[in-house]
CSV table of C-alpha atoms in Angstrom, one decimal:
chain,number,residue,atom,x,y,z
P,1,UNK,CA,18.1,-4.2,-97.3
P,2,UNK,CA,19.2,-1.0,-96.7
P,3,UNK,CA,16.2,0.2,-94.3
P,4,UNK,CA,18.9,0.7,-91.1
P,5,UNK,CA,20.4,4.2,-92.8
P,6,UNK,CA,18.7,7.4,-90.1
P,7,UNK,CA,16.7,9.1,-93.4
P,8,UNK,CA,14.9,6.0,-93.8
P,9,UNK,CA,14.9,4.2,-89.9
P,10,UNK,CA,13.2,7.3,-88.5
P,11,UNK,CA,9.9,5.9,-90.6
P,12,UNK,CA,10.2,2.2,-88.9
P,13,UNK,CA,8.3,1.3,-85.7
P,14,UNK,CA,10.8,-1.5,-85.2
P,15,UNK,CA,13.9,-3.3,-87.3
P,16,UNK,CA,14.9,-6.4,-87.6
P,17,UNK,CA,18.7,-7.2,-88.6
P,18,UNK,CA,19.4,-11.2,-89.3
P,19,UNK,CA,23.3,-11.1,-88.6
P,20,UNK,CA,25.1,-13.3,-91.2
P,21,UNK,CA,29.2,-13.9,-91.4
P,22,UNK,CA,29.7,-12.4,-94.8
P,23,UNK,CA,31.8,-15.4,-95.8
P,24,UNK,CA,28.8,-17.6,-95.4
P,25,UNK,CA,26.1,-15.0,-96.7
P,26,UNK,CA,28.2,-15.0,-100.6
P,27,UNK,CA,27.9,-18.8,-99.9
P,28,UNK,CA,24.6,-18.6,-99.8
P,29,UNK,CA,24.0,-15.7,-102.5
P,30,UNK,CA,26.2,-18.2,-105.2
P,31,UNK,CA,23.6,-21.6,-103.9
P,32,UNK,CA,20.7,-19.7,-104.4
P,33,UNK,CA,21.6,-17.9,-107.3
P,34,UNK,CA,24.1,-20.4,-109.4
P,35,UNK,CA,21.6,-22.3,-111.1
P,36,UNK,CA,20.4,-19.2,-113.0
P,37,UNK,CA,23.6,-16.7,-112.7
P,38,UNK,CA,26.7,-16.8,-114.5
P,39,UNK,CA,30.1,-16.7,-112.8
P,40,UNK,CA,31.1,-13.3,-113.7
P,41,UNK,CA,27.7,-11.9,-112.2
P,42,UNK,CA,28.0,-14.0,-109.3
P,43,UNK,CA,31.6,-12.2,-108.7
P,44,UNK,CA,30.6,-8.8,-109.0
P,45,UNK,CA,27.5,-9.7,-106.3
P,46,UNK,CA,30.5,-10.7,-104.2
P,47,UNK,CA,31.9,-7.4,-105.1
P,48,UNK,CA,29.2,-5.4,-104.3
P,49,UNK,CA,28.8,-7.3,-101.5
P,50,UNK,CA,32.7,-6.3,-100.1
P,51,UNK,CA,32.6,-2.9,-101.5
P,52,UNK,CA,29.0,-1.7,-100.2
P,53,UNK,CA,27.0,-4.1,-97.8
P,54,UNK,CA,29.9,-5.0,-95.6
P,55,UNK,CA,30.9,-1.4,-94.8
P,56,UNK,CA,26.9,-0.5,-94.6
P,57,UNK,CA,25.5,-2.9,-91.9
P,58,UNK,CA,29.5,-2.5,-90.1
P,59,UNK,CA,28.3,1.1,-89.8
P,60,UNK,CA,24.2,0.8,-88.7
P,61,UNK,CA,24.5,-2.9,-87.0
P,62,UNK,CA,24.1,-1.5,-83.4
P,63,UNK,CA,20.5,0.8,-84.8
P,64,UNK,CA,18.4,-2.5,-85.1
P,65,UNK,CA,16.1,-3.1,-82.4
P,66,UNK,CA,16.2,-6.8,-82.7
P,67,UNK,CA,19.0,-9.2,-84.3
P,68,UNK,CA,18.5,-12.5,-85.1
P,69,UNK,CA,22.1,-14.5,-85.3
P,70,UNK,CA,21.4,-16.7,-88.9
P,71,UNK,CA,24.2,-18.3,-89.6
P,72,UNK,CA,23.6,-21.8,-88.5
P,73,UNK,CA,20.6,-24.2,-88.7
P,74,UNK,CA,19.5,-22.9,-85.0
P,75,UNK,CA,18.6,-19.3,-85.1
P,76,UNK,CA,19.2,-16.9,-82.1
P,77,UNK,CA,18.2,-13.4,-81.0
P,78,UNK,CA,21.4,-11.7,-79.6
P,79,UNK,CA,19.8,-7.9,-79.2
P,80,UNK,CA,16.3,-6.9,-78.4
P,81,UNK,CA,16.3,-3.0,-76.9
P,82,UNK,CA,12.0,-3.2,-77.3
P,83,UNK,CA,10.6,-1.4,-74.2
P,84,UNK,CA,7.3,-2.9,-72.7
């Protein structure tokens, strides 16, 4: 998840970024996971999710070479900086 940060991006021939509201990606996160998760660990993915992820891909966002918008039924690509 975490494969935009330079140390590790200098390795990749190309990245891929599917760009999620964070709203709807803890939606998603509690429907996949609330059949076997309790609340309170549900809450502190949300946490994590505030506290780290948000402020991770707000900082590397623009180093993907190609991002895919995901947040509704119909997928889009909304960057692609590949050179032929």
């Amino acid at each position: 998840a975490f494969l935009l940060h330079p140390d590790i991006r200098k390795f990749a021939d190309l990245t891929i970024m599917l760009d999620v509201p964070f709203p709807l990606c803890n939606e998603r996160i509690k429907m996949r996971q609330a059949h076997r998760s309790p609340d309170e660990y549900l809450s502190y993915k949300a946490l994590l999710l505030e506290r780290y992820v948000i402020p991770y891909f707000e900082k590397y966002r623009g180093d993907a070479d190609i991002i895919v918008d995901n947040s509704g039924a119909d997928w889009q690509i909304v960057k692609c900086s590949l050179q032929e």
